[in-house]
Amino acid sequence: MADTGAIQSTVRSGAQWLVAALEAEGIDILFGYPGGAIMPVYDALVDSKLRHILVRHEQGAALAADGYARVSGRIGVCLATSGPGATNLLTGIANAYLDSVPMLAITGQVASGLMGTDAFQEVDIFGMSLPVVKHSFIVRRAEDVAATVHAACAIARSGRPGPVLIDLPKDVALARAAAAPALPQAAAAETPPDAAALAAAAALLARSERPLLYVGGGVGIARADTALRAFVAATGMPVVSTLKGLGAIDPGAPEFLGMLGMHGSPAANHAVQSSDLLLVAGARFDDRATGKLDTFAPGARVIHIDADSAEIGKLRGVDVALGGSLTQALRALTQSAPRASADWRKHCAALRDLYANRYDAPGDDIYAPALLHELSRAAGPEAIVTCDVGQHQMWVAQHWRIAGCDRHLTSGGLGTMGYGLPAALGAQLALPQARVICVSGDGSIMMNIQELATARRYRIPVKIVLLDNGCLGMVRQWQELFFEQRYSEVDLSDNPDFVALARAFGLEAFTIERRDQVPGAIARLLECTAPILCHVRIDPRANVWPLVPPGKSNGEMMDSAA
């Protein structure tokens, strides 16, 4: 519970009111980079209990705040100055918006009298941020700062979480004002599911012969995974997951068929296509999950549970809409839903066994799926893995044993290259005792490689696995398959020496390129108590399989033999 007595009625500067309000909200870590317009806030931080992490690029601040929020369940806070500092936050803000991550972004702004005059380092960050935030504020008076912080935090964490921006003009930050105590706002109660809709859902479940549970990222966001696992245990219903839903159910559970969609498990995709009822929990029928939408689960009726009612019926019509609390809806359905039929469960189990992953690829080169599978098992179920975007991201989703929703940090909605390293830093700072592993690619790592300096400065012991195929692998794969092998701007054969570069930043680093080096590399990574980078050379021709081609049904998957 936040300290409701932390703010006393007194005279303070706007910047001091801001810092005091953050302390009252229970914020403990900020990620940021100073500059002219935000300087009053940095001055106030000198006398604060807040811990500030100096990143080396403002995008790193926003993505680290994102990673911190995902594993802690608390609001991640980032701050930057006006102009380019503020615009550098925007990609990270958009990333949080599309993945429903609670975040508070604080930007300095030019003085109120200069706003709208094209002053030095002035941009309309309020207007620029509107499409990718839940709400934006411009604070006009110092006495309103604390109340604005509390309102912003309440908005960020309520309902479907997301980012909120506060733009603070420099004169407001410097102005001194007396204000009545402003206290953190109580969280709004969850909306219970409609009783009539629950009854209708129970009736559909009772009549279904081939029900399937389709799990999305909303389950983890709502902390509803315990209720979901209890539902599955009671009903035996087969389960598929989106990329963001991975971890909601134990990966070793007999009901779990894997990830569905473009790079999903054939077992999951075939089960969806033959189901007669989809119970959708916290998912939104994203195109990467459904393939060609009008061919997705063609014979299935739909029960859709979601905290955000705007998602229900947005892309696929539903037979029963259950808006509100996922936990309450799942608990209620656990009491009424029958056990899935033995024949259907046997059919899905046969699919799972038929399409089980294999790790016996020929040759002496390092096979990335096998490496990740082995590292996952060695790291243990409590390890947190962060990803960048590309082939390695899909290999992690397919082959890492993700045992909890907060143990897999990936940029699902925006697909942000450069996400993995800053997110790992934020996650490690949120849970200092956790084992945090960042899996990146040679394209993505260069997007925010400057944050190696942050890892070194604060001795944040993240473990970086850099899969280097000398190209932009996912783009190359698509050019190979769908653009007649007309390769365009995917060659990264002139990459820097990543080991030398990491060592220049002060990290331990080493390279492996043969399969027999993998066990020793895993041991070295996991035993290291400082930040470390393992550079892994892999075959540039390796592709991610299976693959649903664009515009095709999920039942039309390509594999390596195609």
Coordinates of C-alpha atoms in Angstrom, one line a residue:
M1 CA 0.0 0.0 0.0
A2 CA 1.4 3.4 -0.9
D3 CA 2.4 5.8 1.9
T4 CA -0.6 8.1 2.1
G5 CA 1.2 10.4 4.5
A6 CA 4.2 11.1 2.3
I7 CA 2.9 14.4 1.0
Q8 CA 2.5 17.1 3.5
S9 CA 0.7 20.4 2.9
T10 CA 3.6 22.8 2.4
V11 CA 5.2 25.1 -0.1
R12 CA 7.2 23.2 -2.8
S13 CA 8.3 23.6 -6.4
G14 CA 6.4 21.8 -9.1
A15 CA 9.3 19.5 -9.5
Q16 CA 9.3 18.7 -5.8
W17 CA 5.6 18.0 -5.8
L18 CA 6.2 15.6 -8.7
V19 CA 8.9 13.7 -6.8
A20 CA 6.9 13.6 -3.6
A21 CA 3.8 12.3 -5.5
L22 CA 5.9 9.5 -7.1
E23 CA 7.2 8.5 -3.6
A24 CA 3.7 8.5 -2.3
E25 CA 2.7 6.2 -5.1
G26 CA 5.3 3.7 -4.0
I27 CA 7.5 4.2 -7.0
D28 CA 11.1 3.2 -6.3
I29 CA 13.0 3.3 -9.6
L30 CA 13.0 5.8 -12.5
F31 CA 14.7 5.3 -15.9
G32 CA 15.7 8.5 -17.6
Y33 CA 18.1 10.9 -19.2
P34 CA 18.5 14.6 -18.2
G35 CA 18.3 17.7 -20.3
G36 CA 17.3 21.4 -20.1
A37 CA 13.6 21.3 -19.7
I38 CA 13.5 18.4 -17.2
M39 CA 16.4 19.8 -15.2
P40 CA 14.3 21.0 -12.3
V41 CA 13.0 17.5 -11.8
Y42 CA 16.6 16.1 -11.7
D43 CA 17.4 18.8 -9.1
A44 CA 14.5 17.6 -7.0
L45 CA 15.7 14.0 -7.3
V46 CA 18.9 14.9 -5.4
D47 CA 16.9 15.0 -2.2
S48 CA 14.6 12.1 -3.0
K49 CA 14.5 8.5 -2.0
L50 CA 13.9 7.5 -5.6
R51 CA 16.6 5.5 -7.4
H52 CA 17.3 6.9 -10.9
I53 CA 18.9 4.7 -13.5
L54 CA 20.8 6.7 -16.1
V55 CA 20.2 5.0 -19.5
R56 CA 22.2 6.0 -22.6
H57 CA 19.2 6.7 -24.9
E58 CA 15.7 7.7 -23.9
Q59 CA 14.2 4.8 -25.9
G60 CA 16.1 2.6 -23.5
A61 CA 14.5 4.4 -20.6
A62 CA 11.0 3.6 -21.9
L63 CA 11.7 0.0 -22.7
A64 CA 13.5 -0.6 -19.4
A65 CA 10.4 0.8 -17.6
D66 CA 8.3 -1.6 -19.7
G67 CA 10.3 -4.6 -18.6
Y68 CA 10.2 -3.4 -15.0
A69 CA 6.4 -3.1 -15.1
R70 CA 5.9 -6.5 -16.8
V71 CA 7.7 -8.5 -14.1
S72 CA 6.8 -6.5 -11.1
G73 CA 3.1 -5.7 -11.9
R74 CA 3.8 -2.1 -10.9
I75 CA 4.0 1.1 -12.9
G76 CA 7.2 1.6 -14.8
V77 CA 8.4 5.2 -14.9
C78 CA 10.6 6.9 -17.4
L79 CA 11.5 10.6 -17.9
A80 CA 13.2 12.7 -20.5
T81 CA 13.6 16.3 -21.5
S82 CA 11.7 18.1 -24.2
G83 CA 12.1 17.9 -27.9
P84 CA 14.3 15.0 -29.0
G85 CA 14.3 13.5 -25.5
A86 CA 10.5 13.3 -25.5
T87 CA 10.3 11.9 -29.1
N88 CA 12.9 9.3 -28.3
L89 CA 10.5 7.9 -25.7
L90 CA 7.6 7.5 -28.1
T91 CA 8.6 4.1 -29.5
G92 CA 8.8 2.7 -26.0
I93 CA 5.4 4.3 -25.1
A94 CA 3.8 2.8 -28.2
N95 CA 5.3 -0.6 -27.3
A96 CA 3.7 -0.3 -23.8
Y97 CA 0.4 0.8 -25.3
L98 CA 0.1 -2.1 -27.8
D99 CA 1.1 -4.7 -25.1
S100 CA -1.1 -3.1 -22.3
V101 CA 1.8 -2.3 -19.9
P102 CA 1.3 0.2 -17.1
M103 CA 3.7 3.1 -17.6
L104 CA 4.1 6.7 -16.6
A105 CA 6.2 8.8 -19.0
I106 CA 7.2 12.2 -17.7
T107 CA 8.6 14.8 -20.2
G108 CA 10.0 18.2 -19.6
Q109 CA 8.6 21.0 -21.8
V110 CA 9.7 24.5 -22.7
A111 CA 8.3 27.3 -20.5
S112 CA 4.5 27.9 -20.9
G113 CA 5.1 31.3 -22.5
L114 CA 7.2 29.7 -25.2
M115 CA 4.9 26.8 -26.1
G116 CA 3.7 27.1 -29.6
T117 CA 6.5 29.4 -30.7
D118 CA 8.9 26.7 -32.1
A119 CA 11.2 27.3 -29.3
F120 CA 14.5 25.4 -28.9
Q121 CA 13.8 21.7 -28.2
E122 CA 10.0 22.3 -28.4
V123 CA 7.7 19.6 -29.9
D124 CA 4.1 19.0 -29.2
I125 CA 4.6 15.7 -27.4
F126 CA 1.1 16.0 -25.9
G127 CA -0.4 15.8 -29.4
M128 CA 2.2 13.3 -30.8
S129 CA 1.6 10.9 -28.0
L130 CA -2.2 10.8 -28.1
P131 CA -2.6 7.8 -30.4
V132 CA -0.3 5.6 -28.2
V133 CA -1.4 6.5 -24.6
K134 CA -4.4 6.0 -22.5
H135 CA -4.2 9.7 -21.5
S136 CA -1.9 12.7 -21.8
F137 CA -1.6 15.6 -19.4
I138 CA 0.0 19.1 -19.7
V139 CA 0.3 20.5 -16.1
R140 CA -0.3 24.2 -16.1
R141 CA 0.1 25.0 -12.4
A142 CA 2.5 23.8 -9.8
E143 CA -0.3 23.2 -7.2
D144 CA -1.8 20.7 -9.7
V145 CA 1.3 18.5 -10.1
A146 CA 0.7 16.0 -7.3
A147 CA -2.9 15.4 -8.1
T148 CA -2.0 14.9 -11.8
V149 CA 0.6 12.3 -10.9
H150 CA -2.0 10.4 -8.8
A151 CA -4.6 10.6 -11.6
A152 CA -2.1 9.4 -14.2
C153 CA -1.0 6.4 -12.1
A154 CA -4.7 5.5 -11.5
I155 CA -5.4 5.6 -15.2
A156 CA -2.2 3.6 -16.1
R157 CA -3.0 0.7 -13.8
S158 CA -6.8 0.6 -14.1
G159 CA -8.9 -1.6 -16.4
R160 CA -6.7 -2.5 -19.4
P161 CA -3.4 -1.1 -18.3
G162 CA -1.3 1.2 -20.5
P163 CA 1.0 4.2 -20.7
V164 CA 0.1 7.8 -19.5
L165 CA 2.2 10.9 -20.3
I166 CA 2.7 14.0 -18.2
D167 CA 4.2 17.0 -20.0
L168 CA 5.7 19.4 -17.4
P169 CA 6.6 22.9 -18.6
K170 CA 9.8 24.2 -17.1
D171 CA 8.3 27.3 -15.5
V172 CA 5.7 25.0 -13.8
A173 CA 8.4 22.7 -12.5
L174 CA 10.3 25.7 -11.0
A175 CA 7.2 27.6 -9.6
R176 CA 6.6 27.3 -5.9
A177 CA 3.1 26.7 -4.6
A178 CA 1.2 25.5 -1.6
A179 CA -1.2 22.7 -2.2
A180 CA -3.6 20.6 -0.2
P181 CA -2.4 17.0 0.3
A182 CA -3.0 14.9 -2.8
L183 CA -3.2 11.2 -2.1
P184 CA -2.9 8.1 -4.3
Q185 CA -6.3 7.0 -5.8
A186 CA -7.8 3.7 -4.9
A187 CA -7.9 1.1 -7.6
A188 CA -11.3 0.7 -9.2
A189 CA -13.1 -2.6 -8.4
E190 CA -13.1 -5.2 -11.2
T191 CA -16.4 -5.5 -13.1
P192 CA -18.0 -8.8 -12.4
P193 CA -19.2 -10.9 -15.4
D194 CA -22.9 -10.7 -16.3
A195 CA -24.9 -13.6 -14.7
A196 CA -27.0 -14.2 -17.8
A197 CA -23.9 -14.3 -20.0
L198 CA -22.3 -16.8 -17.7
A199 CA -25.4 -19.0 -17.9
A200 CA -25.3 -18.8 -21.7
A201 CA -21.6 -19.6 -21.7
A202 CA -22.2 -22.6 -19.5
A203 CA -24.9 -23.9 -21.8
L204 CA -22.6 -23.6 -24.9
L205 CA -19.9 -25.5 -23.0
A206 CA -22.3 -28.2 -22.0
R207 CA -23.3 -28.8 -25.7
S208 CA -19.8 -28.6 -27.1
E209 CA -18.1 -31.8 -28.3
R210 CA -14.7 -30.2 -29.3
P211 CA -14.1 -27.1 -27.0
L212 CA -10.8 -25.3 -27.0
L213 CA -9.4 -22.7 -24.7
Y214 CA -7.7 -19.9 -26.6
V215 CA -5.5 -17.9 -24.2
G216 CA -4.1 -14.4 -24.8
G217 CA -1.9 -11.9 -23.0
G218 CA -4.9 -10.5 -21.1
V219 CA -4.7 -13.5 -18.7
G220 CA -1.3 -12.5 -17.5
I221 CA -2.1 -8.8 -17.4
A222 CA -5.2 -9.6 -15.2
R223 CA -3.1 -11.9 -13.1
A224 CA -5.8 -14.5 -13.9
D225 CA -3.4 -17.4 -14.6
T226 CA -4.2 -19.2 -11.3
A227 CA -7.9 -19.2 -12.2
L228 CA -7.2 -20.3 -15.7
R229 CA -5.0 -23.2 -14.5
A230 CA -7.8 -24.3 -12.1
F231 CA -10.3 -24.2 -15.0
V232 CA -8.1 -26.4 -17.2
A233 CA -7.5 -28.9 -14.3
A234 CA -11.2 -29.2 -13.7
T235 CA -12.3 -29.5 -17.4
G236 CA -9.3 -31.1 -19.1
M237 CA -10.0 -28.7 -22.0
P238 CA -7.2 -28.5 -24.6
V239 CA -5.4 -25.1 -24.6
V240 CA -3.6 -23.0 -27.2
S241 CA -1.9 -19.7 -26.6
T242 CA -0.9 -16.6 -28.4
L243 CA 2.6 -15.2 -28.2
K244 CA 1.7 -13.0 -25.3
G245 CA -0.4 -15.7 -23.6
L246 CA 2.6 -18.1 -23.2
G247 CA 3.2 -18.9 -19.6
A248 CA -0.5 -18.7 -18.6
I249 CA -0.5 -22.5 -18.4
D250 CA 2.4 -24.8 -17.5
P251 CA 4.2 -25.7 -20.8
G252 CA 4.3 -29.3 -19.6
A253 CA 0.6 -29.6 -18.9
P254 CA -1.0 -32.4 -21.0
E255 CA -3.8 -30.1 -22.2
F256 CA -1.3 -27.6 -23.7
L257 CA -0.9 -27.8 -27.5
G258 CA 1.4 -24.8 -27.9
M259 CA 1.3 -21.5 -29.6
L260 CA -1.1 -20.9 -32.4
G261 CA -0.8 -18.8 -35.5
M262 CA 1.8 -17.8 -38.1
H263 CA 4.7 -19.6 -36.4
G264 CA 2.6 -21.7 -34.1
S265 CA 2.5 -25.4 -33.4
P266 CA 0.8 -27.5 -36.0
A267 CA -1.0 -29.3 -33.2
A268 CA -2.4 -26.0 -31.9
N269 CA -3.4 -24.8 -35.4
H270 CA -5.1 -28.1 -36.4
A271 CA -7.0 -28.3 -33.1
V272 CA -8.3 -24.8 -33.5
Q273 CA -9.4 -25.5 -37.1
S274 CA -11.4 -28.6 -36.0
S275 CA -12.9 -27.2 -32.8
D276 CA -16.6 -26.5 -32.4
L277 CA -16.3 -23.9 -29.6
L278 CA -13.6 -21.4 -28.7
L279 CA -13.4 -20.1 -25.2
V280 CA -11.3 -17.0 -25.7
A281 CA -9.7 -15.6 -22.6
G282 CA -7.8 -12.3 -22.9
A283 CA -7.1 -12.6 -26.6
R284 CA -8.0 -10.3 -29.5
F285 CA -8.0 -12.4 -32.7
D286 CA -4.8 -10.7 -33.9
D287 CA -3.9 -11.4 -37.5
R288 CA -0.6 -13.2 -36.5
A289 CA -2.7 -15.6 -34.5
T290 CA -5.6 -16.2 -36.8
G291 CA -4.1 -16.2 -40.3
K292 CA -6.8 -15.4 -42.8
L293 CA -9.6 -14.4 -40.4
D294 CA -12.6 -15.7 -42.4
T295 CA -11.0 -19.2 -42.4
F296 CA -10.1 -19.2 -38.7
A297 CA -11.9 -21.9 -36.7
P298 CA -14.7 -22.0 -39.3
G299 CA -17.0 -24.4 -37.4
A300 CA -16.5 -22.9 -33.9
R301 CA -18.9 -20.8 -31.8
V302 CA -17.2 -18.2 -29.6
I303 CA -17.3 -17.3 -26.0
H304 CA -15.1 -14.2 -25.5
I305 CA -13.9 -13.1 -22.0
D306 CA -12.0 -9.8 -21.9
A307 CA -11.5 -6.9 -19.5
D308 CA -11.7 -4.5 -22.5
S309 CA -15.2 -4.8 -23.9
A310 CA -14.0 -2.9 -27.1
E311 CA -12.1 -6.1 -28.1
I312 CA -15.2 -8.3 -27.9
G313 CA -16.6 -8.7 -31.4
K314 CA -14.1 -6.3 -32.9
L315 CA -12.7 -8.8 -35.4
R316 CA -14.8 -12.0 -34.9
G317 CA -18.4 -12.2 -34.0
V318 CA -19.2 -13.8 -30.7
D319 CA -22.0 -16.0 -29.4
V320 CA -21.4 -15.0 -25.7
A321 CA -19.7 -11.8 -24.5
L322 CA -18.2 -11.8 -21.0
G323 CA -16.8 -8.4 -20.3
G324 CA -15.1 -7.6 -17.0
S325 CA -13.0 -9.7 -14.6
L326 CA -11.2 -12.7 -16.2
T327 CA -10.6 -14.2 -12.9
Q328 CA -14.2 -14.1 -11.8
A329 CA -15.5 -15.4 -15.1
L330 CA -13.1 -18.3 -15.2
R331 CA -13.9 -19.2 -11.6
A332 CA -17.6 -19.2 -12.3
L333 CA -17.2 -21.3 -15.4
T334 CA -15.0 -23.8 -13.5
Q335 CA -18.1 -24.5 -11.4
S336 CA -20.4 -25.2 -14.3
A337 CA -18.3 -26.4 -17.3
P338 CA -18.3 -30.1 -18.0
R339 CA -15.1 -32.1 -18.5
A340 CA -14.1 -32.2 -22.2
S341 CA -14.8 -35.5 -23.8
A342 CA -12.3 -38.3 -23.7
D343 CA -12.3 -38.6 -27.5
W344 CA -11.5 -35.0 -28.0
R345 CA -8.8 -35.0 -25.5
K346 CA -7.3 -38.1 -27.0
H347 CA -7.4 -36.5 -30.5
C348 CA -5.6 -33.4 -29.3
A349 CA -3.0 -35.4 -27.4
A350 CA -2.3 -37.4 -30.5
L351 CA -1.7 -34.1 -32.4
R352 CA 0.7 -32.9 -29.8
D353 CA 2.7 -36.1 -29.9
L354 CA 2.7 -36.2 -33.7
Y355 CA 4.0 -32.7 -34.0
A356 CA 6.4 -32.7 -31.0
N357 CA 9.5 -30.6 -31.5
R358 CA 12.7 -32.4 -32.5
Y359 CA 16.2 -31.3 -31.7
D360 CA 18.3 -33.8 -33.6
A361 CA 19.3 -31.6 -36.6
P362 CA 22.3 -33.0 -38.4
G363 CA 25.7 -31.5 -38.5
D364 CA 28.1 -29.8 -36.1
D365 CA 26.8 -26.3 -36.4
I366 CA 24.8 -24.8 -33.5
Y367 CA 21.1 -25.4 -34.0
A368 CA 19.4 -22.4 -32.4
P369 CA 16.1 -24.2 -31.3
A370 CA 18.2 -26.9 -29.5
L371 CA 20.4 -24.3 -27.9
L372 CA 17.4 -22.3 -26.6
H373 CA 15.7 -25.5 -25.4
E374 CA 18.7 -26.6 -23.5
L375 CA 19.3 -23.2 -22.0
S376 CA 15.7 -23.0 -20.9
R377 CA 15.9 -26.3 -19.1
A378 CA 19.2 -25.4 -17.4
A379 CA 18.0 -21.9 -16.4
G380 CA 15.0 -23.3 -14.7
P381 CA 11.3 -22.4 -14.6
E382 CA 11.8 -19.2 -12.6
A383 CA 14.1 -17.7 -15.1
I384 CA 12.9 -14.6 -17.0
V385 CA 13.6 -14.4 -20.8
T386 CA 13.4 -11.3 -22.8
C387 CA 13.5 -11.1 -26.6
D388 CA 14.1 -8.7 -29.4
V389 CA 12.2 -9.2 -32.7
G390 CA 12.9 -11.6 -35.5
Q391 CA 13.7 -15.3 -36.0
H392 CA 15.1 -15.6 -32.5
Q393 CA 11.9 -14.2 -31.0
M394 CA 9.9 -17.0 -32.6
W395 CA 12.4 -19.7 -31.7
V396 CA 12.1 -18.6 -28.0
A397 CA 8.3 -18.8 -28.2
Q398 CA 8.5 -22.3 -29.8
H399 CA 11.3 -23.8 -27.7
W400 CA 11.6 -22.1 -24.4
R401 CA 9.7 -23.6 -21.5
I402 CA 7.8 -20.5 -20.4
A403 CA 6.4 -21.3 -17.0
G404 CA 4.8 -18.0 -16.1
C405 CA 3.3 -14.9 -17.9
D406 CA 5.8 -12.6 -16.2
R407 CA 8.8 -14.7 -17.3
H408 CA 8.5 -14.1 -21.0
L409 CA 9.0 -10.4 -22.1
T410 CA 8.5 -9.9 -25.8
S411 CA 7.3 -7.0 -28.0
G412 CA 4.1 -8.6 -29.2
G413 CA 2.1 -5.8 -30.7
L414 CA 4.6 -3.3 -32.0
G415 CA 7.5 -5.7 -32.8
T416 CA 10.2 -3.4 -31.5
M417 CA 13.7 -4.3 -32.5
G418 CA 15.9 -3.2 -29.6
Y419 CA 13.4 -4.2 -26.9
G420 CA 15.2 -7.1 -25.4
L421 CA 18.3 -5.6 -23.7
P422 CA 16.6 -2.6 -22.0
A423 CA 13.6 -4.8 -21.0
A424 CA 16.1 -7.2 -19.4
L425 CA 17.7 -4.4 -17.4
G426 CA 14.3 -3.3 -16.2
A427 CA 13.3 -6.8 -15.3
Q428 CA 16.5 -7.5 -13.4
L429 CA 16.2 -4.3 -11.4
A430 CA 12.6 -5.2 -10.5
L431 CA 13.7 -8.7 -9.3
P432 CA 17.4 -8.5 -8.4
Q433 CA 17.6 -12.1 -7.3
A434 CA 16.0 -13.4 -10.6
R435 CA 17.9 -15.0 -13.4
V436 CA 17.3 -12.8 -16.4
I437 CA 18.4 -13.9 -19.9
C438 CA 18.1 -11.6 -23.0
V439 CA 18.0 -13.5 -26.3
S440 CA 18.8 -11.1 -29.2
G441 CA 19.8 -11.1 -32.8
D442 CA 22.6 -9.4 -34.6
G443 CA 20.2 -6.9 -36.2
S444 CA 18.2 -6.1 -33.1
I445 CA 21.1 -5.8 -30.6
M446 CA 22.5 -2.9 -32.6
M447 CA 19.3 -0.9 -32.0
N448 CA 20.0 -0.3 -28.3
I449 CA 23.5 -1.7 -27.8
Q450 CA 24.5 1.4 -25.9
E451 CA 22.6 0.0 -22.9
L452 CA 25.5 -2.3 -22.3
A453 CA 27.0 0.8 -20.6
T454 CA 24.0 0.9 -18.3
A455 CA 24.4 -2.8 -17.5
R456 CA 28.1 -2.3 -16.7
R457 CA 27.6 0.9 -14.6
Y458 CA 25.0 -0.6 -12.3
R459 CA 26.4 -4.2 -12.5
I460 CA 23.1 -5.5 -13.7
P461 CA 23.8 -9.2 -14.1
V462 CA 21.8 -9.9 -17.3
K463 CA 22.9 -12.8 -19.5
I464 CA 22.8 -11.9 -23.2
V465 CA 22.6 -14.6 -25.8
L466 CA 23.3 -13.0 -29.2
L467 CA 22.3 -15.3 -32.2
D468 CA 24.4 -14.0 -35.1
N469 CA 23.4 -15.2 -38.6
G470 CA 25.0 -12.2 -40.4
C471 CA 21.7 -11.0 -41.8
L472 CA 18.2 -9.7 -41.0
G473 CA 17.0 -13.3 -40.7
M474 CA 13.2 -12.9 -40.7
V475 CA 13.3 -10.4 -43.6
R476 CA 15.7 -12.7 -45.5
Q477 CA 13.4 -15.7 -44.9
W478 CA 10.4 -13.8 -46.3
Q479 CA 12.4 -12.6 -49.3
E480 CA 13.5 -16.2 -49.9
L481 CA 10.0 -17.6 -49.7
F482 CA 7.7 -14.9 -51.0
F483 CA 9.9 -12.5 -53.1
E484 CA 11.7 -15.0 -55.4
Q485 CA 14.9 -14.9 -53.4
R486 CA 15.4 -11.2 -54.4
Y487 CA 17.5 -10.3 -51.3
S488 CA 17.4 -6.6 -50.6
E489 CA 19.3 -4.9 -47.8
V490 CA 19.5 -7.9 -45.4
D491 CA 23.2 -8.5 -45.4
L492 CA 24.9 -7.9 -42.1
S493 CA 28.1 -9.6 -42.8
D494 CA 30.1 -6.5 -41.8
N495 CA 28.8 -6.7 -38.2
P496 CA 31.3 -5.5 -35.6
D497 CA 33.2 -7.9 -33.5
F498 CA 30.5 -8.3 -30.9
V499 CA 32.8 -9.9 -28.3
A500 CA 35.4 -7.0 -28.6
L501 CA 32.5 -4.5 -28.5
A502 CA 31.0 -6.0 -25.3
R503 CA 34.4 -6.1 -23.7
A504 CA 34.9 -2.4 -24.6
F505 CA 31.8 -1.7 -22.6
G506 CA 33.3 -3.7 -19.7
L507 CA 31.4 -6.9 -20.0
E508 CA 32.6 -10.5 -20.0
A509 CA 32.0 -11.9 -23.5
F510 CA 32.8 -15.0 -25.6
T511 CA 31.9 -16.7 -28.9
I512 CA 30.7 -20.2 -29.7
E513 CA 30.2 -21.7 -33.1
R514 CA 30.1 -25.5 -32.7
R515 CA 27.5 -27.7 -31.1
D516 CA 29.9 -29.3 -28.7
Q517 CA 30.6 -25.9 -27.2
V518 CA 27.0 -25.4 -26.1
P519 CA 27.0 -27.2 -22.7
G520 CA 30.1 -25.2 -21.5
A521 CA 28.7 -22.0 -22.8
I522 CA 25.4 -22.5 -20.9
A523 CA 27.3 -23.3 -17.7
R524 CA 29.5 -20.2 -18.1
L525 CA 26.4 -18.0 -18.6
L526 CA 24.5 -19.2 -15.7
E527 CA 27.4 -19.2 -13.3
C528 CA 28.4 -15.6 -14.0
T529 CA 27.3 -13.0 -11.5
A530 CA 28.0 -10.0 -13.7
P531 CA 26.6 -8.9 -17.1
I532 CA 27.8 -11.3 -19.7
L533 CA 27.4 -11.8 -23.5
C534 CA 27.5 -15.1 -25.3
H535 CA 28.0 -14.5 -29.1
V536 CA 26.5 -17.5 -31.0
R537 CA 27.3 -18.0 -34.7
I538 CA 24.4 -19.8 -36.5
D539 CA 23.6 -20.7 -40.1
P540 CA 22.4 -17.7 -42.1
R541 CA 20.2 -20.0 -44.1
A542 CA 18.2 -21.3 -41.1
N543 CA 14.5 -20.5 -41.2
V544 CA 11.7 -20.6 -38.6
W545 CA 9.3 -23.4 -39.2
P546 CA 6.4 -23.9 -39.5
L547 CA 5.1 -20.8 -41.2
V548 CA 1.6 -19.9 -42.3
P549 CA 2.0 -17.9 -45.5
P550 CA 0.4 -14.4 -45.7
G551 CA -3.2 -14.5 -46.7
K552 CA -3.5 -18.2 -46.0
S553 CA -5.5 -20.3 -43.5
N554 CA -3.7 -21.6 -40.3
G555 CA -4.4 -25.0 -41.8
E556 CA -2.0 -24.3 -44.7
M557 CA 1.3 -24.3 -42.9
M558 CA 4.6 -24.6 -44.7
D559 CA 7.5 -26.6 -43.1
S560 CA 11.1 -27.2 -43.9
A561 CA 10.1 -29.8 -46.5
A562 CA 7.9 -27.5 -48.5

